[in-house]
Short mmCIF file of C-alpha atoms in Angstrom, two decimals:
data_model
loop_
_atom_site.label_atom_id
_atom_site.label_comp_id
_atom_site.label_asym_id
_atom_site.label_seq_id
_atom_site.Cartn_x
_atom_site.Cartn_y
_atom_site.Cartn_z
CA MET N 577 13.86 6.75 -26.82
CA LYS N 578 13.16 6.17 -22.51
CA LEU N 579 15.91 4.17 -21.64
CA ILE N 580 18.13 7.97 -23.89
CA ALA N 581 16.32 10.02 -21.83
CA THR N 582 16.38 8.72 -18.34
CA GLY N 583 19.62 8.55 -19.27
CA VAL N 584 20.50 11.22 -19.52
CA LEU N 585 17.94 12.46 -16.32
CA LEU N 586 19.75 10.34 -14.63
CA GLY N 587 22.53 11.65 -15.04
CA ALA N 588 21.90 15.57 -14.55
CA LEU N 589 21.01 14.53 -11.97
CA ALA N 590 24.42 13.14 -9.90
CA ILE N 591 25.82 15.94 -10.81
CA VAL N 592 24.14 18.27 -8.03
CA PRO N 593 25.44 19.37 -5.39
CA THR N 594 24.50 18.84 -1.99
CA ALA N 595 22.09 21.59 -0.98
CA GLN N 596 23.15 24.15 1.05
CA ALA N 597 21.32 26.65 3.22
CA GLU N 598 21.69 29.93 3.84
CA THR N 599 19.52 30.22 6.98
CA ALA N 600 18.09 28.03 8.70
CA PRO N 601 14.47 27.45 9.22
CA GLY N 602 11.62 30.60 11.15
CA TRP N 603 10.52 27.65 13.50
CA GLY N 604 6.41 28.86 14.63
CA ALA N 605 3.41 27.24 15.47
CA CYS N 606 1.90 24.64 13.34
CA GLN N 607 -2.24 26.02 11.48
CA GLY N 608 -4.65 24.28 12.92
CA ALA N 609 -6.88 22.96 15.50
CA GLU N 610 -5.40 18.99 15.85
CA ARG N 611 -2.35 20.17 15.38
CA PRO N 612 -0.03 19.43 18.77
CA LYS N 613 1.15 22.49 21.05
CA ASP N 614 4.01 21.65 20.64
CA LEU N 615 4.81 20.84 17.09
CA GLN N 616 6.73 23.58 14.95
CA CYS N 617 5.83 24.09 11.36
CA ALA N 618 8.64 25.74 8.82
CA SER N 619 8.53 25.89 4.78
CA ILE N 620 11.50 25.82 2.21
CA ASP N 621 11.85 26.66 -0.88
CA VAL N 622 14.27 23.59 -3.09
CA PRO N 623 13.56 23.63 -6.67
CA LEU N 624 11.16 21.76 -8.83
CA ASP N 625 13.34 20.47 -11.25
CA TRP N 626 17.07 19.59 -8.80
CA ALA N 627 18.81 19.36 -12.51
CA ARG N 628 17.84 22.90 -12.81
CA PRO N 629 18.80 24.51 -9.23
CA ASP N 630 18.12 28.01 -10.32
CA GLY N 631 14.69 27.32 -12.33
CA ARG N 632 10.76 27.32 -10.68
CA ALA N 633 11.29 26.94 -7.20
CA ILE N 634 8.50 25.02 -4.62
CA THR N 635 7.25 25.18 -0.89
CA LEU N 636 7.33 22.59 1.67
CA ARG N 637 6.32 22.73 4.85
CA ILE N 638 7.63 21.36 6.57
CA ALA N 639 7.40 19.98 10.80
CA ARG N 640 9.72 19.28 13.89
CA LEU N 641 8.83 17.51 17.96
CA PRO N 642 11.48 18.46 19.45
CA ALA N 643 12.65 16.97 22.10
CA THR N 644 11.71 17.47 24.95
CA GLY N 645 15.56 17.05 26.62
CA ASP N 646 19.13 17.71 25.43
CA SER N 647 18.43 17.46 21.95
CA GLN N 648 21.74 14.84 19.90
CA GLY N 649 20.26 15.17 16.74
CA THR N 650 17.49 15.40 14.82
CA VAL N 651 15.34 11.51 13.13
CA PHE N 652 13.55 12.04 10.12
CA SER N 653 10.26 11.02 10.09
CA ILE N 654 9.67 9.47 6.10
CA PRO N 655 5.79 9.22 5.33
CA GLY N 656 4.78 6.58 3.15
CA GLY N 657 1.96 6.67 0.57
CA PRO N 658 3.20 7.88 -2.00
CA GLY N 659 0.11 10.05 -0.80
CA GLY N 660 1.14 11.03 2.52
CA SER N 661 1.92 13.69 4.39
CA GLY N 662 4.99 13.87 7.77
CA ILE N 663 3.14 16.83 9.55
CA ASP N 664 -0.43 15.17 9.43
CA ASP N 665 2.08 11.49 11.51
CA LEU N 666 3.29 13.31 13.26
CA THR N 667 0.00 15.40 14.06
CA PHE N 668 -1.51 11.89 15.08
CA TYR N 669 0.60 9.23 15.78
CA ARG N 670 2.97 11.96 18.19
CA ALA N 671 2.50 9.25 21.12
CA SER N 672 4.64 6.97 19.44
CA PHE N 673 7.86 9.12 19.06
CA ALA N 674 7.96 10.17 22.77
CA LYS N 675 10.60 8.56 24.26
CA LEU N 676 12.43 8.58 21.46
CA ARG N 677 11.67 12.45 21.66
CA GLU N 678 13.70 12.57 25.11
CA ARG N 679 17.12 12.25 22.43
CA PHE N 680 15.99 13.80 19.26
CA ASP N 681 14.18 16.17 17.59
CA VAL N 682 11.78 14.40 15.14
CA VAL N 683 11.61 16.49 11.60
CA SER N 684 9.24 15.79 8.35
CA LEU N 685 8.23 17.23 5.90
CA GLU N 686 4.74 17.67 3.65
CA PRO N 687 5.79 15.79 0.31
CA ARG N 688 5.77 17.46 -3.14
CA ASN N 689 3.13 14.41 -3.80
CA ALA N 690 1.59 14.36 -0.93
CA THR N 691 -2.70 14.72 -1.07
CA THR N 692 -2.23 17.71 0.88
CA TYR N 693 0.02 19.47 -1.06
CA GLY N 694 -2.47 21.21 -3.53
CA ARG N 695 -0.35 22.13 -6.20
CA LEU N 696 -3.34 19.16 -8.43
CA PRO N 697 -6.74 18.17 -7.34
CA ARG N 698 -7.07 16.28 -4.70
CA LYS N 699 -9.34 14.06 -6.75
CA CYS N 700 -6.24 13.25 -8.89
CA PHE N 701 -5.27 11.25 -6.13
CA ALA N 702 -8.67 10.00 -5.48
CA THR N 703 -9.64 8.51 -8.88
CA GLY N 704 -7.94 6.14 -11.99
CA PRO N 705 -9.37 3.97 -14.55
CA TRP N 706 -10.36 0.76 -12.86
CA LEU N 707 -7.50 -1.59 -14.90
CA THR N 708 -8.27 -5.03 -16.86
CA ARG N 709 -5.57 -7.59 -17.29
CA PRO N 710 -4.55 -7.42 -21.89
CA GLY N 711 -4.86 -11.22 -23.56
CA SER N 712 -2.82 -10.12 -26.67
CA PRO N 713 -0.87 -7.09 -27.40
CA ALA N 714 -3.60 -5.30 -28.80
CA GLU N 715 -5.23 -5.22 -25.74
CA TYR N 716 -2.25 -4.69 -23.42
CA ALA N 717 -2.34 -1.41 -26.28
CA ARG N 718 -6.11 -0.68 -25.31
CA LEU N 719 -4.65 -0.35 -21.64
CA GLY N 720 -2.21 2.06 -21.72
CA ALA N 721 -4.14 4.26 -24.21
CA THR N 722 -6.52 3.74 -21.17
CA VAL N 723 -4.50 5.17 -19.11
CA ARG N 724 -2.59 7.44 -20.83
CA ALA N 725 -6.04 9.58 -21.29
CA SER N 726 -6.05 9.50 -18.11
CA ALA N 727 -3.38 10.05 -16.35
CA GLN N 728 -3.30 13.44 -18.67
CA THR N 729 -6.30 14.56 -16.84
CA CYS N 730 -4.32 15.40 -13.54
CA ARG N 731 -0.75 16.36 -15.26
CA LYS N 732 -1.53 18.73 -18.02
CA ILE N 733 -2.68 20.74 -15.48
CA ASP N 734 1.19 21.21 -14.33
CA PRO N 735 3.29 18.98 -16.66
CA GLY N 736 6.42 20.57 -15.43
CA PHE N 737 5.06 19.64 -11.23
CA ALA N 738 3.73 16.24 -12.32
CA ASP N 739 6.39 15.37 -14.25
CA HIS N 740 8.60 15.86 -10.64
CA LEU N 741 7.36 13.43 -8.10
CA ASP N 742 9.10 10.64 -8.75
CA SER N 743 11.04 9.54 -4.73
CA ALA N 744 14.58 10.95 -6.37
CA SER N 745 13.47 14.49 -6.05
CA VAL N 746 11.81 13.65 -3.07
CA ALA N 747 14.77 12.37 -1.39
CA ARG N 748 16.92 15.62 -2.78
CA ASP N 749 14.38 17.34 -0.53
CA ILE N 750 15.13 15.86 2.35
CA GLU N 751 18.65 17.08 1.37
CA ALA N 752 17.86 20.47 1.71
CA ILE N 753 16.06 20.36 4.73
CA ARG N 754 19.33 18.74 6.42
CA ALA N 755 20.96 21.80 5.22
CA ALA N 756 18.91 24.00 6.54
CA ILE N 757 18.08 22.69 9.59
CA GLY N 758 22.29 22.28 10.22
CA GLU N 759 22.73 18.72 10.74
CA GLU N 760 25.60 16.92 9.49
CA ARG N 761 23.82 13.29 9.89
CA LEU N 762 20.49 12.69 9.86
CA GLY N 763 18.94 9.56 11.71
CA PHE N 764 16.02 8.26 9.79
CA ILE N 765 12.05 6.21 10.00
CA ALA N 766 10.94 5.91 7.20
CA THR N 767 7.24 3.73 6.82
CA SER N 768 5.53 1.68 3.78
CA TYR N 769 6.56 3.77 0.56
CA GLY N 770 8.46 5.92 2.14
CA GLY N 771 11.50 3.32 2.18
CA VAL N 772 11.81 4.37 -1.73
CA PRO N 773 12.77 7.97 -1.10
CA ALA N 774 14.55 6.70 1.93
CA VAL N 775 16.59 4.23 -0.44
CA ALA N 776 17.63 6.78 -2.89
CA TYR N 777 18.28 9.27 -0.25
CA ALA N 778 20.57 6.75 1.13
CA ARG N 779 22.21 6.32 -2.66
CA LEU N 780 22.72 10.03 -3.19
CA PHE N 781 24.03 11.17 0.43
CA PRO N 782 25.47 7.54 2.13
CA GLN N 783 27.06 9.99 4.04
CA ARG N 784 24.50 11.94 5.31
CA VAL N 785 22.75 9.16 7.26
CA ARG N 786 23.78 7.96 10.37
CA ALA N 787 20.45 5.86 10.91
CA MET N 788 17.81 3.86 8.96
CA TYR N 789 15.39 2.23 10.44
CA LEU N 790 12.55 0.39 7.69
CA ASP N 791 9.34 0.13 8.62
CA GLY N 792 7.18 -2.49 6.29
CA ALA N 793 8.96 -0.55 3.19
CA VAL N 794 7.83 -0.61 -0.40
CA ASN N 795 11.09 -2.71 -2.60
CA GLN N 796 11.72 -0.80 -5.85
CA LEU N 797 15.42 -2.64 -6.04
CA ARG N 798 14.54 -5.24 -7.98
CA ASP N 799 13.68 -6.05 -10.63
CA ALA N 800 10.11 -7.26 -11.67
CA THR N 801 10.62 -11.09 -11.69
CA ALA N 802 12.24 -11.07 -8.53
CA ASP N 803 9.21 -8.52 -6.64
CA ALA N 804 6.33 -11.09 -8.53
CA ARG N 805 8.19 -13.94 -7.13
CA THR N 806 8.16 -11.95 -3.15
CA ARG N 807 4.67 -11.11 -3.51
CA TYR N 808 3.06 -14.37 -4.67
CA GLY N 809 4.83 -15.99 -1.84
CA THR N 810 3.29 -13.51 1.04
CA TYR N 811 -0.18 -13.91 -1.06
CA VAL N 812 0.65 -17.83 -1.07
CA ALA N 813 1.46 -17.02 2.46
CA GLN N 814 -1.98 -14.80 3.15
CA PHE N 815 -4.25 -16.96 1.32
CA GLU N 816 -3.45 -20.17 3.17
CA ARG N 817 -4.14 -18.61 6.71
CA PHE N 818 -7.69 -17.80 5.19
CA VAL N 819 -7.99 -20.51 4.57
CA THR N 820 -7.06 -22.72 7.61
CA TRP N 821 -10.05 -19.80 9.87
CA CYS N 822 -12.34 -20.52 7.36
CA ALA N 823 -11.65 -24.39 8.55
CA SER N 824 -12.27 -23.34 11.66
CA VAL N 825 -15.11 -21.15 11.33
CA ALA N 826 -17.19 -24.10 8.55
CA ASP N 827 -20.79 -21.54 9.39
CA VAL N 828 -18.85 -18.61 7.57
CA CYS N 829 -17.34 -20.04 4.14
CA GLY N 830 -18.77 -23.55 3.71
CA LYS N 831 -16.45 -26.30 3.16
CA ASP N 832 -13.64 -25.87 0.58
CA VAL N 833 -13.16 -22.50 0.20
CA ALA N 834 -10.38 -22.17 -1.21
CA ALA N 835 -11.49 -24.51 -4.03
CA ARG N 836 -14.73 -22.72 -4.54
CA TRP N 837 -12.33 -19.24 -4.55
CA ARG N 838 -10.89 -21.28 -7.72
CA GLY N 839 -13.55 -21.97 -10.05
CA LEU N 840 -15.63 -18.41 -9.24
CA VAL N 841 -12.40 -16.68 -10.23
CA ALA N 842 -12.75 -18.82 -13.62
CA ALA N 843 -16.26 -18.69 -14.48
CA ALA N 844 -16.13 -15.10 -13.48
CA ASP N 845 -13.28 -14.30 -16.27
CA ARG N 846 -15.27 -15.90 -18.27
CA LYS N 847 -18.91 -14.54 -18.12
CA PRO N 848 -18.09 -11.54 -15.57
CA LEU N 849 -20.79 -11.76 -12.54
CA PRO N 850 -23.00 -8.39 -12.67
CA VAL N 851 -22.88 -6.51 -9.46
CA LYS N 852 -27.08 -5.78 -8.36
CA GLY N 853 -28.58 -2.31 -9.25
CA GLU N 854 -24.80 -1.40 -10.57
CA SER N 855 -23.60 -1.02 -14.25
CA VAL N 856 -20.37 -2.61 -13.47
CA THR N 857 -19.80 -5.63 -14.01
CA TYR N 858 -16.16 -8.31 -11.82
CA SER N 859 -13.98 -10.35 -13.61
CA GLY N 860 -12.19 -13.09 -12.12
CA PHE N 861 -9.41 -10.62 -12.49
CA ASP N 862 -11.25 -8.47 -10.56
CA LEU N 863 -12.58 -11.21 -7.78
CA GLN N 864 -8.88 -10.61 -7.44
CA VAL N 865 -7.56 -7.46 -6.76
CA ALA N 866 -10.87 -6.67 -5.00
CA ALA N 867 -9.44 -9.65 -2.42
CA MET N 868 -6.76 -8.07 -1.86
CA PRO N 869 -7.57 -5.54 0.42
CA ASN N 870 -9.59 -7.60 3.21
CA LEU N 871 -7.30 -10.94 2.60
CA ILE N 872 -3.57 -9.05 3.53
CA GLY N 873 -5.17 -7.07 6.64
CA PRO N 874 -6.17 -3.42 5.66
CA GLY N 875 -4.92 -0.37 8.10
CA PRO N 876 -1.93 -0.88 10.47
CA ALA N 877 -0.91 -3.36 12.72
CA PRO N 878 -2.65 -5.43 15.09
CA ALA N 879 -5.10 -4.39 12.21
CA LEU N 880 -6.59 -8.49 11.53
CA PRO N 881 -8.12 -9.00 8.21
CA ARG N 882 -11.85 -9.05 7.11
CA TRP N 883 -11.95 -12.22 6.74
CA ARG N 884 -15.90 -12.93 7.47
CA GLN N 885 -16.56 -10.29 5.22
CA LEU N 886 -14.29 -11.65 2.56
CA ALA N 887 -15.59 -14.99 3.11
CA GLU N 888 -19.13 -13.15 2.37
CA ALA N 889 -18.83 -11.45 -0.75
CA ILE N 890 -16.93 -15.17 -1.96
CA ARG N 891 -20.60 -16.43 -1.10
CA GLN N 892 -22.47 -13.48 -2.64
CA ALA N 893 -20.52 -14.25 -5.60
CA GLU N 894 -21.38 -17.57 -6.15
CA GLY N 895 -25.52 -17.13 -5.69
CA GLY N 896 -24.19 -14.52 -9.25
CA ASP N 897 -23.79 -10.82 -7.51
CA ALA N 898 -20.86 -9.04 -6.78
CA GLY N 899 -22.19 -6.65 -4.91
CA GLY N 900 -20.63 -8.22 -1.60
CA PHE N 901 -17.12 -7.41 -3.47
CA ALA N 902 -18.58 -3.82 -4.73
CA ALA N 903 -19.89 -2.60 -1.35
CA TYR N 904 -17.08 -2.72 0.84
CA VAL N 905 -14.59 -1.35 -2.20
CA LYS N 906 -17.24 1.37 -2.29
CA ALA N 907 -17.46 2.28 1.60
CA GLY N 908 -13.47 1.88 1.87
CA ILE N 909 -12.65 3.99 -1.63
CA GLY N 910 -15.76 5.66 -3.24
CA SER N 911 -15.60 3.27 -5.96
CA LEU N 912 -17.79 -0.14 -7.05
CA LYS N 913 -14.36 -0.96 -7.86
CA PRO N 914 -11.26 -0.73 -7.35
CA PRO N 915 -9.62 2.31 -9.36
CA SER N 916 -5.23 3.03 -9.73
CA PHE N 917 -5.39 6.01 -8.48
CA VAL N 918 -3.66 8.54 -10.58
CA GLY N 919 -2.22 10.90 -8.10
CA MET N 920 -0.36 7.86 -6.91
CA ASN N 921 1.24 6.56 -9.60
CA LEU N 922 2.50 10.28 -11.07
CA THR N 923 5.82 9.10 -8.18
CA MET N 924 5.53 4.96 -9.27
CA CYS N 925 5.07 5.31 -12.26
CA ALA N 926 8.63 7.35 -12.11
CA ASP N 927 10.42 4.90 -9.97
CA GLY N 928 10.15 2.80 -12.50
CA LEU N 929 7.78 -0.05 -10.71
CA ARG N 930 6.27 -0.81 -14.47
CA PHE N 931 6.43 -3.30 -16.99
CA ARG N 932 9.21 -2.24 -19.34
CA ASP N 933 6.71 -4.33 -22.29
CA TYR N 934 4.03 -6.52 -23.01
CA ARG N 935 6.66 -9.83 -23.12
CA GLU N 936 7.93 -8.59 -19.45
CA TYR N 937 3.84 -8.14 -18.12
CA ARG N 938 3.11 -11.86 -20.06
CA ALA N 939 5.93 -13.52 -17.49
CA ILE N 940 5.24 -12.21 -15.03
CA ARG N 941 1.74 -13.30 -15.20
CA ALA N 942 2.72 -16.31 -16.76
CA LEU N 943 4.81 -16.77 -13.31
CA GLY N 944 1.63 -16.67 -10.74
CA GLU N 945 -0.45 -18.81 -12.71
CA ARG N 946 2.54 -21.34 -11.65
CA VAL N 947 3.51 -20.52 -7.99
CA SER N 948 0.44 -18.51 -7.01
CA PRO N 949 -2.66 -20.03 -9.04
CA ASP N 950 -6.00 -18.55 -5.78
CA LEU N 951 -4.49 -15.08 -6.58
CA PRO N 952 -2.17 -14.71 -9.95
CA GLY N 953 -4.27 -11.28 -10.80
CA ALA N 954 -3.24 -9.73 -7.96
CA GLY N 955 0.60 -9.05 -8.06
CA LEU N 956 -0.20 -8.02 -11.50
CA TRP N 957 -2.33 -4.85 -10.73
CA HIS N 958 -0.06 -2.55 -9.56
CA ARG N 959 2.57 -2.21 -12.24
CA LEU N 960 -0.58 -2.12 -14.97
CA GLY N 961 -1.32 1.07 -13.25
CA CYS N 962 1.22 2.17 -15.37
CA THR N 963 1.41 0.49 -19.25
CA GLY N 964 1.08 3.83 -21.37
CA TRP N 965 2.55 6.12 -19.11
CA PRO N 966 3.60 9.24 -21.03
CA ALA N 967 6.45 10.57 -19.26
CA PRO N 968 9.91 8.78 -18.48
CA VAL N 969 11.57 6.49 -15.70
CA ALA N 970 12.94 9.70 -13.57
CA ASN N 971 13.98 7.92 -10.85
CA PRO N 972 15.17 4.25 -11.99
CA PRO N 973 16.21 1.44 -9.84
CA ALA N 974 19.90 2.32 -8.74
CA ALA N 975 22.03 -0.10 -6.70
CA LEU N 976 23.00 1.59 -3.14
CA PRO N 977 27.09 2.09 -2.56
CA ALA N 978 29.25 -1.14 -1.30
CA LYS N 979 30.66 1.15 1.24
CA GLY N 980 30.16 4.10 3.31
CA LEU N 981 26.69 3.50 4.80
CA PRO N 982 25.45 1.99 8.37
CA PRO N 983 23.65 -1.06 8.86
CA PHE N 984 20.46 -0.93 8.65
CA LEU N 985 17.32 -1.88 10.68
CA GLY N 986 14.36 -2.98 9.24
CA ALA N 987 11.26 -4.96 10.58
CA GLY N 988 7.65 -5.77 8.70
CA THR N 989 4.60 -8.18 8.98
CA TYR N 990 3.44 -11.04 7.75
CA ILE N 991 2.34 -8.99 4.34
CA ASP N 992 5.52 -6.51 4.76
CA TYR N 993 8.37 -8.69 6.39
CA ASP N 994 10.00 -10.30 2.58
CA ASP N 995 9.77 -6.31 0.80
CA THR N 996 11.61 -4.84 3.60
CA ALA N 997 14.07 -7.42 4.48
CA ASP N 998 15.85 -8.19 0.96
CA LEU N 999 16.38 -4.01 0.95
CA VAL N 1000 18.70 -4.68 4.62
CA ARG N 1001 20.27 -7.39 3.38
CA ARG N 1002 22.54 -4.92 0.73
CA VAL N 1003 23.86 -3.06 3.02
CA PRO N 1004 26.08 -5.08 4.94
CA GLY N 1005 25.59 -5.64 9.01
CA SER N 1006 21.71 -5.07 8.65
CA ALA N 1007 19.01 -6.72 11.03
CA MET N 1008 15.49 -6.85 10.77
CA VAL N 1009 12.81 -7.05 13.37
CA ARG N 1010 9.83 -9.87 12.38
CA TYR N 1011 6.02 -8.81 13.70
CA ASP N 1012 4.02 -12.35 13.69
CA GLY N 1013 1.09 -10.97 13.13
CA HIS N 1014 -0.69 -9.44 11.13
CA GLY N 1015 -1.25 -5.64 8.94
CA HIS N 1016 1.06 -3.34 7.48
CA GLY N 1017 3.94 -0.74 9.10
CA LEU N 1018 4.45 -0.92 13.30
CA TYR N 1019 6.67 2.34 14.68
CA LEU N 1020 3.52 5.06 13.81
CA THR N 1021 1.05 3.01 15.45
CA GLY N 1022 2.77 2.25 18.12
CA ASN N 1023 3.83 -1.12 18.36
CA ALA N 1024 6.15 -0.83 21.69
CA CYS N 1025 8.43 -4.14 20.99
CA ALA N 1026 8.75 -2.43 17.34
CA ILE N 1027 9.26 0.82 18.46
CA GLU N 1028 11.70 -0.36 21.38
CA HIS N 1029 14.41 -1.68 18.97
CA ALA N 1030 14.17 1.02 16.55
CA ASN N 1031 14.83 3.60 19.07
CA ALA N 1032 18.00 1.71 20.57
CA TYR N 1033 19.13 1.75 16.90
CA LEU N 1034 18.15 5.50 16.48
CA THR N 1035 19.44 6.80 19.45
CA ASP N 1036 22.98 4.11 20.55
CA LEU N 1037 22.54 2.72 17.03
CA THR N 1038 21.79 -1.14 18.57
CA LEU N 1039 20.71 -4.25 16.47
CA PRO N 1040 19.21 -7.03 17.95
CA PRO N 1041 20.44 -10.75 17.15
CA PRO N 1042 18.92 -12.61 14.33
CA GLY N 1043 15.96 -14.06 14.77
CA THR N 1044 14.02 -11.29 16.67
CA THR N 1045 10.63 -10.99 16.64
CA CYS N 1046 7.82 -9.37 18.06
CA ARG N 1047 4.04 -10.30 18.92
CA PRO N 1048 0.69 -9.53 18.84
CA ALA N 1049 -0.77 -8.54 22.58
CA ARG N 1050 -2.75 -11.89 23.44
#
């Protein structure tokens, strides 16, 4: 039934014509003392459901950093998340666009799935269930019931809205903005999860893409197995970097941290570890999930991983207290364990980033245990958050067109490169920039090397040569 519903919806979307606007947006000053004086804002009405263009409408806020020279077109910046605001990106990362603005306007939007959009309460984007790793079909079903109940607490506020937060809908919103501002084609900067609506746009409107720069992009187009292989490979490489670092600071980590970590995880799976002073415990699966932000490098490049904090949490857990993990998780997101955020899942689950069934989940779990023995649970967590989801997939993965797209440019850090490279290689003639360092995302946060290559491409369509690498400043 789910596949039939998805097919019907996809077919309906396919016949929706390219958006045409009667009037250009009325650009004016942006509200908020934090907004730059040269940032201009406007709004545009779009259909909530693009399969029913004459039905309910929603209003989107958009913003523009005008070209400082003679404008030769528009580059559209798609924010990450899901939940990020492109207006905030133009506000707080304005300096990154300075050179590009000599020749182009830079436009973005507050997407329908932004935490700041306001149709759903902010708690929907800040809370969610604590996931478990099912060991049987019955446990998988129970997890599905838990996830579904949590999702319904937010979905029931406005089911029509909640069920149209998929990335293809965001892509159609962007096409409506393109028509409204009167551009024939757009260049794109797509950051992190912004890569999913960017790729959807390229699939739906290839003739409207002048250039596509994907920066640390989430890859929706692989199936669950291929996605897991890439993800586990990234985890293995990063864990090895952590182990190497630990060998140089034995006073912090102690000896043989890899073997001790595996022993700690196995013991916690048999008997979960308490958090001193709290009514919560950590399984081995919980430890793996909680380790990931500090292991892979939190925040934008060139942020360094919090390996020292992770090492100290491991030593504390070996003493019978998972409080080190709980403390830094709570400091970051306000929860003693990482929740599967309902607001983010309203988009991710609609984009098909979920397990098909228990059998597929078990296959991916077995793959992780075989190829990534230190972090097998971490590769399951995101998709488990869509188990039992109450709405069908609205934006299933679909191939990019064989013709009609320009070569793409991608860039990625240690943790981003493989995901992004797989995307851009699907378009003939595309190129990649490797950042030989930690973190996530490069353009918005001012990485001069990545910005230089991206700007050369976005302005003159000049791609860097194969093997191009950016390195952290020393």
